[in-house]
Short mmCIF file of C-alpha atoms (C1' of nucleotides) in Angstrom, two decimals:
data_model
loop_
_atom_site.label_atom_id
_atom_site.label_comp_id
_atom_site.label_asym_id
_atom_site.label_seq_id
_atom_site.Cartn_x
_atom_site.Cartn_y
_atom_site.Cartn_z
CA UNK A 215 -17.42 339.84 117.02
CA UNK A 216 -16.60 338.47 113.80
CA UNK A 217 -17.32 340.20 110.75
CA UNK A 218 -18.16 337.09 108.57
CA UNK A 219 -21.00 335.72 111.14
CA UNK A 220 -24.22 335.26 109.57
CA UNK A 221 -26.01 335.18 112.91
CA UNK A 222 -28.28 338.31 113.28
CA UNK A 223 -27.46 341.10 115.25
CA UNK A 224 -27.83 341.62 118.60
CA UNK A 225 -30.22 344.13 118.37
CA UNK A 226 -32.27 342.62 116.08
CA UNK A 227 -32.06 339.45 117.41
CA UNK A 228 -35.54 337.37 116.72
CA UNK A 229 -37.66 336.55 119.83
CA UNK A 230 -38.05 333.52 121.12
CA UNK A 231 -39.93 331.74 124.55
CA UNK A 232 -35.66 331.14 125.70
CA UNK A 233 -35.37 335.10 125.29
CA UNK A 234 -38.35 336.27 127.17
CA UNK A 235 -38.35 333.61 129.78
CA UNK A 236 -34.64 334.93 130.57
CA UNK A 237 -35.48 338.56 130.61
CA UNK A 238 -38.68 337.76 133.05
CA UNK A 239 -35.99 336.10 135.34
CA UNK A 240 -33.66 338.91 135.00
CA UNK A 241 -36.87 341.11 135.97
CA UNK A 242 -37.89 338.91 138.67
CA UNK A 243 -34.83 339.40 140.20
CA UNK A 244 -34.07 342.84 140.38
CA UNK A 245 -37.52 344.35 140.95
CA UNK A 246 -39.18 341.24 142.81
CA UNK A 247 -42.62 339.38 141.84
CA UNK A 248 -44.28 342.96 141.33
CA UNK A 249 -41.79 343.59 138.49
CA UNK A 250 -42.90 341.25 136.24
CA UNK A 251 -44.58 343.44 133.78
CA UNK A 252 -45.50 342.85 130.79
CA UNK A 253 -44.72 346.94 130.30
CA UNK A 254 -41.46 346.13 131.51
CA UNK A 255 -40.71 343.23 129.60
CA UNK A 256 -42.35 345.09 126.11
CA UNK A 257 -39.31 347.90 127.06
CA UNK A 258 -36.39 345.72 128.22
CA UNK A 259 -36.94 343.50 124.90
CA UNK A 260 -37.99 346.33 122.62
CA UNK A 261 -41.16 344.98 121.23
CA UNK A 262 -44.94 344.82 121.41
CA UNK A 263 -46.79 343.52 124.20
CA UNK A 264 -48.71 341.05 121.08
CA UNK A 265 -44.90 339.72 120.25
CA UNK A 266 -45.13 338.44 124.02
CA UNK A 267 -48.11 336.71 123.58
CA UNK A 268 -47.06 335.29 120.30
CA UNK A 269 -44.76 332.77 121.92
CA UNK A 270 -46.32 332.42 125.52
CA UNK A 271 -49.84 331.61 126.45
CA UNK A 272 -49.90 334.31 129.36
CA UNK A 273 -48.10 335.18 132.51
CA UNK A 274 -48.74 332.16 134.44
CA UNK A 275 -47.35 329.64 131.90
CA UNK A 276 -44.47 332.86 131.74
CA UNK A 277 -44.07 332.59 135.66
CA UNK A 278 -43.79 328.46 135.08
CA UNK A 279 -41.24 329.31 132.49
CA UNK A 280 -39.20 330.93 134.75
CA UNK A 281 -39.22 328.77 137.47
CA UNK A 282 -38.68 326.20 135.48
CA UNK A 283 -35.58 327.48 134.27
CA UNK A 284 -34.26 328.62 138.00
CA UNK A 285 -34.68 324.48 138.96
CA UNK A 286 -33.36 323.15 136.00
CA UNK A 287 -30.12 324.98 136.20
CA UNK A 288 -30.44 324.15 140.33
CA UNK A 289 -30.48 319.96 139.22
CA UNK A 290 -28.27 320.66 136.43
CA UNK A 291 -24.84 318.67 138.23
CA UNK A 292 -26.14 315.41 139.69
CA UNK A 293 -24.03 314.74 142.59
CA UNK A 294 -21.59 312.10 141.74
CA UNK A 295 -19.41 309.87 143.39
CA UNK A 296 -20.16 310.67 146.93
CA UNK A 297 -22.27 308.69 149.64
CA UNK A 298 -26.22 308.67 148.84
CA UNK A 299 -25.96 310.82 151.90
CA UNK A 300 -24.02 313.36 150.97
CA UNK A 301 -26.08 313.32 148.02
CA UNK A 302 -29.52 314.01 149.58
CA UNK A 303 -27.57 316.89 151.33
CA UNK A 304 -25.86 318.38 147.77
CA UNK A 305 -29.34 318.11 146.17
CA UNK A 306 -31.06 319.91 148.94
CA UNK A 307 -28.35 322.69 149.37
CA UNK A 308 -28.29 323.32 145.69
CA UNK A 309 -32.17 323.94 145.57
CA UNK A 310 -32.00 325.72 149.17
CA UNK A 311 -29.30 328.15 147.76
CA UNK A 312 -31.31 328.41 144.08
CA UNK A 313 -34.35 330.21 145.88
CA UNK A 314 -32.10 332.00 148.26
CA UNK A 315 -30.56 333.61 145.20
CA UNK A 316 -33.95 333.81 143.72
CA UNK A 317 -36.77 334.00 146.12
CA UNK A 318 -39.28 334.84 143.70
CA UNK A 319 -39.75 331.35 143.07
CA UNK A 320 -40.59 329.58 146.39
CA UNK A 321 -44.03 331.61 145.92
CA UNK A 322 -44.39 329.78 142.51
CA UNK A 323 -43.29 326.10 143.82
CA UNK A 324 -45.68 325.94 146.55
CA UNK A 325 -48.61 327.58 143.68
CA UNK A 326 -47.71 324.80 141.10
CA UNK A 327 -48.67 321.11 142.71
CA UNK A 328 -47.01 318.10 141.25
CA UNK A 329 -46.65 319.17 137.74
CA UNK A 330 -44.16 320.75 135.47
CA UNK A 331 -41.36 321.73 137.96
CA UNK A 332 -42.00 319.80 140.78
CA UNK A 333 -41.56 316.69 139.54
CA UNK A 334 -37.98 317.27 138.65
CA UNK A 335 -37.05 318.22 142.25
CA UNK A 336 -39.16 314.68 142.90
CA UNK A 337 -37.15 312.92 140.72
CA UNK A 338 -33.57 313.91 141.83
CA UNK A 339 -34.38 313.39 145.53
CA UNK A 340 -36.30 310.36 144.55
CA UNK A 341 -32.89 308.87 142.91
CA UNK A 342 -31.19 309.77 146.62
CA UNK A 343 -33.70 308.05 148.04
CA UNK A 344 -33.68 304.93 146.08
CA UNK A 345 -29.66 304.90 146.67
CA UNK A 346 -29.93 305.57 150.11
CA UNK A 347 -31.17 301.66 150.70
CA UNK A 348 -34.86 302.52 151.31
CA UNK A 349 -36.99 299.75 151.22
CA UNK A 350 -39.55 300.38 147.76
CA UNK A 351 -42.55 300.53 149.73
CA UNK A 352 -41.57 303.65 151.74
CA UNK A 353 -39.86 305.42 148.75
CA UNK A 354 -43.00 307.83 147.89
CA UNK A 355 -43.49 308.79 151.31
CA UNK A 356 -39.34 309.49 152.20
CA UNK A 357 -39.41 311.07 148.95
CA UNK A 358 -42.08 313.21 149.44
CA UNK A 359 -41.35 314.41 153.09
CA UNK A 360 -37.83 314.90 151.90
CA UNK A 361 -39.17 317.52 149.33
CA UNK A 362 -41.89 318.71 151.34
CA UNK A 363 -39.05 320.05 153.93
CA UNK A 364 -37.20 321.56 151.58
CA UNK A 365 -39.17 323.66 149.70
CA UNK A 366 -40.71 324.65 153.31
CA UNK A 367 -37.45 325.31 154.99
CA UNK A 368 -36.36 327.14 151.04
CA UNK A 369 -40.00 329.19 151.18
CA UNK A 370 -39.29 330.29 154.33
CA UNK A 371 -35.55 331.53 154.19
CA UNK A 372 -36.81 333.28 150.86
CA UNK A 373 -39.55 335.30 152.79
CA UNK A 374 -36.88 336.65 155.08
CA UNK A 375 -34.05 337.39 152.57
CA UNK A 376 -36.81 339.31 150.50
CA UNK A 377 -37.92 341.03 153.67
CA UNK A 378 -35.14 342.40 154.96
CA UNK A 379 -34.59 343.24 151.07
CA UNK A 380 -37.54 345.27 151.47
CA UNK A 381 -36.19 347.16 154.29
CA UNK A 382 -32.68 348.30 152.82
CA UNK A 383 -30.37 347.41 150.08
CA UNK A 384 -27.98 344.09 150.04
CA UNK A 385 -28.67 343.44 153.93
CA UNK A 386 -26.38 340.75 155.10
CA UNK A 387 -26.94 337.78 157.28
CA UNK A 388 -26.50 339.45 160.37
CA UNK A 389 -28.67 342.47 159.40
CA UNK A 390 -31.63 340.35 158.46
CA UNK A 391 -31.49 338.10 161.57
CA UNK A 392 -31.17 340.95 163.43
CA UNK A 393 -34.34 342.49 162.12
CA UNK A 394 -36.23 339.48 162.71
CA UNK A 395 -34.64 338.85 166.41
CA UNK A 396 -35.97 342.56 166.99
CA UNK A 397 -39.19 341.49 165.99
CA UNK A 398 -39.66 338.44 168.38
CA UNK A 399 -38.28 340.98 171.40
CA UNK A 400 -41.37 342.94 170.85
CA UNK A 401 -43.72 339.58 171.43
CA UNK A 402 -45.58 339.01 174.42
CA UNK A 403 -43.29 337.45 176.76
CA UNK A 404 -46.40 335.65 178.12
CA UNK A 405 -48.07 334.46 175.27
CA UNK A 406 -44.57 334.25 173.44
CA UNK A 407 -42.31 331.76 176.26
CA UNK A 408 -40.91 329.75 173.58
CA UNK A 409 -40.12 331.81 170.68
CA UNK A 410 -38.38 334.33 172.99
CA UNK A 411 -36.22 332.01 174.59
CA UNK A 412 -34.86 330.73 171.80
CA UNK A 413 -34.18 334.52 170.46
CA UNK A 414 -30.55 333.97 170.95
CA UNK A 415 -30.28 330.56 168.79
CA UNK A 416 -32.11 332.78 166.05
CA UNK A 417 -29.47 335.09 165.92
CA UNK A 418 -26.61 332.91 166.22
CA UNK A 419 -27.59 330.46 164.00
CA UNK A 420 -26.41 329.92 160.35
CA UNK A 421 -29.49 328.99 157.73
CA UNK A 422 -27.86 326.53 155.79
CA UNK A 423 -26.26 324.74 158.83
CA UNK A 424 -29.58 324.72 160.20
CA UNK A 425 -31.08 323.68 156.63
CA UNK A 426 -28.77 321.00 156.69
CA UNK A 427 -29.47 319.89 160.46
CA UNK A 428 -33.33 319.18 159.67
CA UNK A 429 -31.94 317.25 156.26
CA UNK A 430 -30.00 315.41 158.76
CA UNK A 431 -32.51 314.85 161.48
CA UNK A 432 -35.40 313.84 158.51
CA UNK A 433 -32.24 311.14 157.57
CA UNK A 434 -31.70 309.92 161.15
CA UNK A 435 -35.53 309.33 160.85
CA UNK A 436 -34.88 306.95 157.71
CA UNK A 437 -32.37 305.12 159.36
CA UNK A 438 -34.35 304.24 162.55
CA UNK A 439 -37.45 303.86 161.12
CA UNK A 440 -36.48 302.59 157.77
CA UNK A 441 -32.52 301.10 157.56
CA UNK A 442 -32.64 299.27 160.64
CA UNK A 443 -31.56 295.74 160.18
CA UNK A 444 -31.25 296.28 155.93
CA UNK A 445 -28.06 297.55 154.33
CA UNK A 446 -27.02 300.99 154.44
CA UNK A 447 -26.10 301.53 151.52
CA UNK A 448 -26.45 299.58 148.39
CA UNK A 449 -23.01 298.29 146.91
CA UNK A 450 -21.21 300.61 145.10
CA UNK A 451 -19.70 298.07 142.76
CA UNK B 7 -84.24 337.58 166.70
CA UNK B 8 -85.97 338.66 170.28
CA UNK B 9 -87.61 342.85 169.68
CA UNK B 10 -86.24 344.15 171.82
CA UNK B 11 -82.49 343.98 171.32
CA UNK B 12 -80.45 347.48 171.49
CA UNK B 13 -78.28 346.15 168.93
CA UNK B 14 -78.14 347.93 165.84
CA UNK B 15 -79.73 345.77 163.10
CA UNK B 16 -78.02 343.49 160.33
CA UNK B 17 -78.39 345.72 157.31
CA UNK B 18 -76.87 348.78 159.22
CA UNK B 19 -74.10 346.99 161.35
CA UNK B 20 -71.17 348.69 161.72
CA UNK B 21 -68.34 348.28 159.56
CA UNK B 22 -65.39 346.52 161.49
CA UNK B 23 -61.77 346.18 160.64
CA UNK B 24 -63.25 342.56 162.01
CA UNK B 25 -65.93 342.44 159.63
CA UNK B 26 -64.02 343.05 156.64
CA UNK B 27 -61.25 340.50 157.59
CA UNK B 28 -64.71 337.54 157.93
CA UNK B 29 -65.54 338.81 154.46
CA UNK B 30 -62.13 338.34 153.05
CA UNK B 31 -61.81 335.14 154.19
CA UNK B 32 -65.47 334.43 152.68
CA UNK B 33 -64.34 335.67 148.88
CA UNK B 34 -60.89 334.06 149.33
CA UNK B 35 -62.26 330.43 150.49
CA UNK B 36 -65.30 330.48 147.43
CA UNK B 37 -63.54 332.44 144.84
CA UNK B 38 -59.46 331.75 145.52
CA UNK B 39 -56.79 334.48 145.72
CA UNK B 40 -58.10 336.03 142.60
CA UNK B 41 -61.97 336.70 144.03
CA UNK B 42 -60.31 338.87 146.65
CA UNK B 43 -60.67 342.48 145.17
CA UNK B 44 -62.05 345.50 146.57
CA UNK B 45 -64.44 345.92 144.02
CA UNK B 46 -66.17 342.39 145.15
CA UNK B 47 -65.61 343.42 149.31
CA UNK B 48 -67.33 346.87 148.95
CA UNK B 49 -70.56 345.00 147.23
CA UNK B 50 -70.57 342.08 149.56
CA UNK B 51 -70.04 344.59 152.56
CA UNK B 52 -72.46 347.42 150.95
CA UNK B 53 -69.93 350.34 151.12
CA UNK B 54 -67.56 352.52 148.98
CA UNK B 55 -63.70 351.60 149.18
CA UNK B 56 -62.88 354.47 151.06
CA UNK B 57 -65.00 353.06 153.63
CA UNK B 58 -62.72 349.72 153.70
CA UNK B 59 -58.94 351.73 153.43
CA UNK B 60 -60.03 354.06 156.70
CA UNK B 61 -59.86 350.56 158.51
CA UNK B 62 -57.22 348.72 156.74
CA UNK B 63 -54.30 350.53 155.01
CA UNK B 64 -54.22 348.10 152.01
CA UNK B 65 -54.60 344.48 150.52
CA UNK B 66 -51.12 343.18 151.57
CA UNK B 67 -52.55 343.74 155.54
CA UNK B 68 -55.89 342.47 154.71
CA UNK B 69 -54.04 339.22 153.27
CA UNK B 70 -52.43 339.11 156.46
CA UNK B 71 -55.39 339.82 158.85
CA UNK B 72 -57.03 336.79 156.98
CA UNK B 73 -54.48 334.54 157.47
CA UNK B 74 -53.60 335.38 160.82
CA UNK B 75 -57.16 334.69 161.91
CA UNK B 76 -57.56 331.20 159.73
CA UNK B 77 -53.98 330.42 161.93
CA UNK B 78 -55.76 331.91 165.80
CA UNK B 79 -58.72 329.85 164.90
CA UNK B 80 -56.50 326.51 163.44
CA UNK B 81 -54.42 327.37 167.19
CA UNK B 82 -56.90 328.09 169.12
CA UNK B 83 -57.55 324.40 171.15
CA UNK B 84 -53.83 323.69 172.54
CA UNK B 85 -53.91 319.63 172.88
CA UNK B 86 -53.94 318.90 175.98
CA UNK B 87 -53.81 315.83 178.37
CA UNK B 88 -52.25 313.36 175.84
CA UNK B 89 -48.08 312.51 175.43
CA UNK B 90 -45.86 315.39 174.22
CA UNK B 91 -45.57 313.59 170.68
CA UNK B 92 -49.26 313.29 170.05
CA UNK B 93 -49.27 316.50 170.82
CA UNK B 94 -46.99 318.01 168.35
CA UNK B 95 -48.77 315.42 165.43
CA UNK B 96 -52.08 317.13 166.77
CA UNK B 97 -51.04 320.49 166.40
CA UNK B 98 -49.43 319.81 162.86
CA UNK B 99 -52.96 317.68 161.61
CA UNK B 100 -54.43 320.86 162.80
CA UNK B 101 -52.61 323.37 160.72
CA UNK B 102 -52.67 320.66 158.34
CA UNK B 103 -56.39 320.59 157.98
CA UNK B 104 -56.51 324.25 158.15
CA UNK B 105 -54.49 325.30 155.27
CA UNK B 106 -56.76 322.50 153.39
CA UNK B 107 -59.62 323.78 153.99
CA UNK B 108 -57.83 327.44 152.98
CA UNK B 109 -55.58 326.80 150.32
CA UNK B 110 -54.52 330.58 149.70
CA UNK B 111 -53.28 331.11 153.26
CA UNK B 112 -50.34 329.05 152.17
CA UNK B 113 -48.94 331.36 149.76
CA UNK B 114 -49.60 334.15 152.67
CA UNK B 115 -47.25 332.18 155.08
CA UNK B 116 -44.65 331.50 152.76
CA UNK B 117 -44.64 334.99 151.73
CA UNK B 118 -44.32 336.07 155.22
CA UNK B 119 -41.57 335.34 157.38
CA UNK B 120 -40.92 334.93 160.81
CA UNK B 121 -43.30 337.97 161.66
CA UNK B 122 -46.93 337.99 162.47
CA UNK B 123 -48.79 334.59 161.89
CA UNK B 124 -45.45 332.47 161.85
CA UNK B 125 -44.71 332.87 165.49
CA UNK B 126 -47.94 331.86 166.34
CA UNK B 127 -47.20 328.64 164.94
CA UNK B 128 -43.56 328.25 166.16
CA UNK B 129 -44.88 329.10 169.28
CA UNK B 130 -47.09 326.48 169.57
CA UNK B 131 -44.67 323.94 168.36
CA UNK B 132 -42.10 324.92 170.55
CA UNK B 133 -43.61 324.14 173.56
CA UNK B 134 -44.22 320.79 172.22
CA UNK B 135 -40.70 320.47 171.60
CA UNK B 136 -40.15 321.80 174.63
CA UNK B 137 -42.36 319.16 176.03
CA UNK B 138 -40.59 315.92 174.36
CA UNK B 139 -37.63 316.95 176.59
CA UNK B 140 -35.79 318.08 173.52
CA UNK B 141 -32.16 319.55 175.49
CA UNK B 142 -32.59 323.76 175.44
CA UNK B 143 -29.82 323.70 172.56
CA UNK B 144 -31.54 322.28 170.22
CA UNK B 145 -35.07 323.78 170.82
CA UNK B 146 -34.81 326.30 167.88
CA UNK B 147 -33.32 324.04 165.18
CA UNK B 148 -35.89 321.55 166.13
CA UNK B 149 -38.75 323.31 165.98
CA UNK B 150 -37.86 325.17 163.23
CA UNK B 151 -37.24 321.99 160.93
CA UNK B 152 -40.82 321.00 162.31
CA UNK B 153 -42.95 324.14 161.15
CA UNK B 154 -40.60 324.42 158.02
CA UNK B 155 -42.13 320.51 157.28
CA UNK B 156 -45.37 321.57 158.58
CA UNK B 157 -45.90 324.53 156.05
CA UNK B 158 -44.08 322.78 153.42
CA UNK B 159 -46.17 319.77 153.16
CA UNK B 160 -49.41 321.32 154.19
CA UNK B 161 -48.61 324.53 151.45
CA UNK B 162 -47.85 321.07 148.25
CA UNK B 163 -50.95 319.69 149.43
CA UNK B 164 -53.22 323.13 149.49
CA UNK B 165 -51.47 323.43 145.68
CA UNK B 166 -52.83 320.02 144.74
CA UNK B 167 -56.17 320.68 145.81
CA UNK B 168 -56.56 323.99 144.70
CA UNK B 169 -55.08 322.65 140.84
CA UNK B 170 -58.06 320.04 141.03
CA UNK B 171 -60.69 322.33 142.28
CA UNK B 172 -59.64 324.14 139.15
CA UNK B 173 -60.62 321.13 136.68
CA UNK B 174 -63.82 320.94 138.25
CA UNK B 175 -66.03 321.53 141.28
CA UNK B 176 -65.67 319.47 144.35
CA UNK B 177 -63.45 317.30 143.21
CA UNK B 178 -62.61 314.05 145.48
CA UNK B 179 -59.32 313.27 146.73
CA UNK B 180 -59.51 309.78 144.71
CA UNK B 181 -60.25 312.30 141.90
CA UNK B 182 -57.05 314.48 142.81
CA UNK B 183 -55.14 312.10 143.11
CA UNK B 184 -56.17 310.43 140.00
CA UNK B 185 -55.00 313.54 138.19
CA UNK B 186 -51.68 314.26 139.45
CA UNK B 187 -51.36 310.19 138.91
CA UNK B 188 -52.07 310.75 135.25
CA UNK B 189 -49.54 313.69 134.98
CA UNK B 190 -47.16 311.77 135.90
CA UNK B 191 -47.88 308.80 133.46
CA UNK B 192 -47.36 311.08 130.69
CA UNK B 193 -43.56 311.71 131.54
CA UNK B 194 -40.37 310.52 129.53
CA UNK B 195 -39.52 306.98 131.51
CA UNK B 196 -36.27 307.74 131.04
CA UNK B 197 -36.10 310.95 132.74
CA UNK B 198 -38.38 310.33 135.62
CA UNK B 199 -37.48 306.47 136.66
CA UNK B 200 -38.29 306.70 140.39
CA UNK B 201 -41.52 309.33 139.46
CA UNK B 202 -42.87 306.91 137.29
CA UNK B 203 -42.05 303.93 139.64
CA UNK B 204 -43.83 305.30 142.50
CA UNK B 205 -46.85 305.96 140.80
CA UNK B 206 -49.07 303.74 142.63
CA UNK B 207 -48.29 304.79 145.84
CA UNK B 208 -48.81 308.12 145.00
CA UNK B 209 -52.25 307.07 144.07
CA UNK B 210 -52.82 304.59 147.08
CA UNK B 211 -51.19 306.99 149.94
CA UNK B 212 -53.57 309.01 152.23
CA UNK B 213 -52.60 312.54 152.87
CA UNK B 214 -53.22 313.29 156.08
CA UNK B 215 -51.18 309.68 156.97
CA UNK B 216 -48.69 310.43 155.02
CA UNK B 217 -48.39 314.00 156.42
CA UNK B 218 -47.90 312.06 159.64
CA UNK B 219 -45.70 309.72 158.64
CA UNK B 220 -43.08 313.01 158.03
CA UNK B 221 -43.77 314.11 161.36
CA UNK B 222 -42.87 310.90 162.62
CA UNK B 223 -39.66 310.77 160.67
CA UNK B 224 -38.54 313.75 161.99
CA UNK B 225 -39.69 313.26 165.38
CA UNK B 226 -37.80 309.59 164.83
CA UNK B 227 -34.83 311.64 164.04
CA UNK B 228 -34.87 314.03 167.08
CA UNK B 229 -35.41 310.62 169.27
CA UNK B 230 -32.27 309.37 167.60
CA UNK B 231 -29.87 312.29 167.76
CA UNK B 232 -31.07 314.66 170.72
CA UNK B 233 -33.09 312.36 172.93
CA UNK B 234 -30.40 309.28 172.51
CA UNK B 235 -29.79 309.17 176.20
CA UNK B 236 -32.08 311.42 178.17
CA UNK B 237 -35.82 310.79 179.50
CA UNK B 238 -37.98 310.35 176.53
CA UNK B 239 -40.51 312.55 177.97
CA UNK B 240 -40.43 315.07 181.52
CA UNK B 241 -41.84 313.66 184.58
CA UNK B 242 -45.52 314.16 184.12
CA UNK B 243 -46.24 315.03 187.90
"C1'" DA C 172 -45.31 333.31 110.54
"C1'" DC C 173 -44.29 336.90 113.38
"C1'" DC C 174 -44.60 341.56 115.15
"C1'" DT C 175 -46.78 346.44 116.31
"C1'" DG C 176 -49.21 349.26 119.37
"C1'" DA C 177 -53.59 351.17 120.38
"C1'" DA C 178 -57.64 349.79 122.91
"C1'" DC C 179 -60.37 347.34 126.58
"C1'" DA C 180 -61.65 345.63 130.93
"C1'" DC C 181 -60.24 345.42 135.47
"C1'" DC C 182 -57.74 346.38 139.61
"C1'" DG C 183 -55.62 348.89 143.97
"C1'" DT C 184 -55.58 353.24 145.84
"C1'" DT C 185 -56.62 358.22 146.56
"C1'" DC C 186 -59.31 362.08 147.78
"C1'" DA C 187 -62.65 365.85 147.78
"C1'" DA C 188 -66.94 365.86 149.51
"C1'" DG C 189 -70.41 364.48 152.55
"C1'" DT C 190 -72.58 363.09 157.43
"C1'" DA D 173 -64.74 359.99 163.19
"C1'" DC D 174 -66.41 357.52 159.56
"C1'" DC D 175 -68.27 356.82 154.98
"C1'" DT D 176 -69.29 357.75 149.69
"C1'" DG D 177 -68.07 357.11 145.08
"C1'" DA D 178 -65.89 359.19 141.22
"C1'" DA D 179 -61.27 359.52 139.43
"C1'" DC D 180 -56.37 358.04 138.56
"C1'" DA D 181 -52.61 355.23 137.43
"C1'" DC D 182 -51.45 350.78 136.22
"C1'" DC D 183 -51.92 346.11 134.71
"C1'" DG D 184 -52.98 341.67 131.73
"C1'" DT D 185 -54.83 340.63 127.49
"C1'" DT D 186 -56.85 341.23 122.80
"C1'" DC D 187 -56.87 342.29 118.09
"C1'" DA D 188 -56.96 344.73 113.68
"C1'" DA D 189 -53.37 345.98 111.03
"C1'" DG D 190 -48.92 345.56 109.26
"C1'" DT D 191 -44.50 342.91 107.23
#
DNA sequence: ACCTGAACACCGTTCAAGT
DNA sequence: ACCTGAACACCGTTCAAGT
């Protein structure tokens, strides 16, 4: 813009892990996991595929990167100010709509265990936990089932958004839930009784209401189990 | 074995969409996601790849005819006899047990979505569901919060013990444990409070129990919010 | 210190040719 | 109908050579 800058140039600007780990995100999500090249990246960043390699190890830690970046930005606004319940909820919305917009990385959370990115998402639901009044001694395992539902219930809401994806451009809701409702109609009605009675709640349902409902019934769990005759929530002053 | 069989004999036998599937699952359980090429099935199976593609169309169904026959076999003994709530903690220890002893079929079922395998498994725990007396409007949110625990917890845990297998053979789950434990020593206090507070138990806990212990918190919840005022269970007879 | 780009090993998939 | 195996296109990674 101005003429006086002494940054360089745009098109010469110098390479750097931030620049390629946002361009493999970029990639990731417009042409999926299988357009992660390092081809592709080499082109979109106008270099050599050795500049790459200069600044990351290979495409793992480069996946990692990524992902790490997605969930960062996803924890990026601690809730504030609300109840420690409404909390849990924002925290688990905010990473349920973070692989909805990039599903590309529910794949990579359940590859990488308890180490680089996972133990942020720990952390902030750990802090929800802690302020929800749960005695210490059940705090790793609330924490962890909290987490453990979530990145299932993210994973699998993912998988159908990038189905349906597969199947025709920008589907919405309705279009994907459709698809899969079509799918269970074709199921064995005798090996099948369950799954195609509740065909109707499939389509009618809403994923993050639903998302939100086992967050709720995981809580109601906490309270019986855990909050019964303690406080319910700590003092706020 | 006996001389006289008609059968045709072991070296010759008959190449089987059913045979290849056995050996897929062979390569994927010794050598991970990665030891799954067609170079290594057409030596282990004695054939060309042509011989492979005329009864599989390509690796993406193979991956899915593996995991859909680690999920039959993980299915296959429906509990029986026993109250509708051990039953549902018996079919998720099973599933459990089976994705540990498979890590790479939970990427597969996170990558796929409600088609194929996953119905299998909603199907089988939503007659449990079904079973606690859980009323009709609630049966899909229910057991959809279950399996989306279920997969969740059982796909962390298949991560964990596929990252220690990778630091060594046959690695312990003191030894596991002991690893993610030290990971998480090594992060900034001040950015991982609870993380680094619950250390201990994350060394002490047992997974299965623990695994268990999220079942129960959900199945705490459904008591709580859907079962408040109805029979805990059907009549039996 | 950082970048270039050709080269290498390996992989999924195809296909003309066999039986 | 089923199988063989060479060939093709593509990918992650390396590395000698440049600046």
């Amino acid at each position: 813009m101005a003429a006086r800058t002494h940054r360089p140039r745009r098109r010469t600007e110098a390479l750097s892990r931030e620049r390629i780990t946002e361009a493999a995100v970029e990639l990731l999500d417009t042409a999926g996991e299988s357009g992660l090249t390092f081809r592709a990246l080499t082109e979109r960043l106008a270099t050599g595929a050795g500049a790459i390699y200069w600044h990351v190890a290979n495409k793992g830690e480069l996946l990692r990167a990524a992902t790490d970046a997605v969930i960062v930005t996803a924890l990026a606004t601690p809730p504030a100010g609300a109840a420690p319940r409404d909390r849990v909820r924002a925290v688990a919305l905010g990473l349920f709509d973070a692989v909805e917009a990039h599903p590309w990385v529910a794949a990579q959370l359940s590859a990488l265990p308890y180490q680089s990115t996972a133990p942020r998402i720990f952390e902030s639901v750990g802090q929800q936990v802690k302020a929800l009044g749960v005695p210490e001694e059940h705090w790793f395992a609330t924490a962890s089932a909290l987490v453990e539902y979530i990145l299932g219930a993210a994973g699998q809401n993912a998988a159908n958004t990038a189905t349906a994806r597969a199947l025709g451009p920008a589907p919405d809701r309705g279009e994907i839930l459709g698809s899969v409702a079509r799918a269970w109609e074709g199921l064995d009605a005798e090996e099948y009784p369950f799954t195609r009675a509740v065909g109707d709640q499939l389509r009618a349902h809403d994923d993050r209401e639903q998302f939100l409902a086992g967050i709720d019934l995981i809580l109601a769990g906490v309270t019986a189990l855990h909050l019964q005759d303690g406080p319910r929530t700590p003092r706020e002053h």
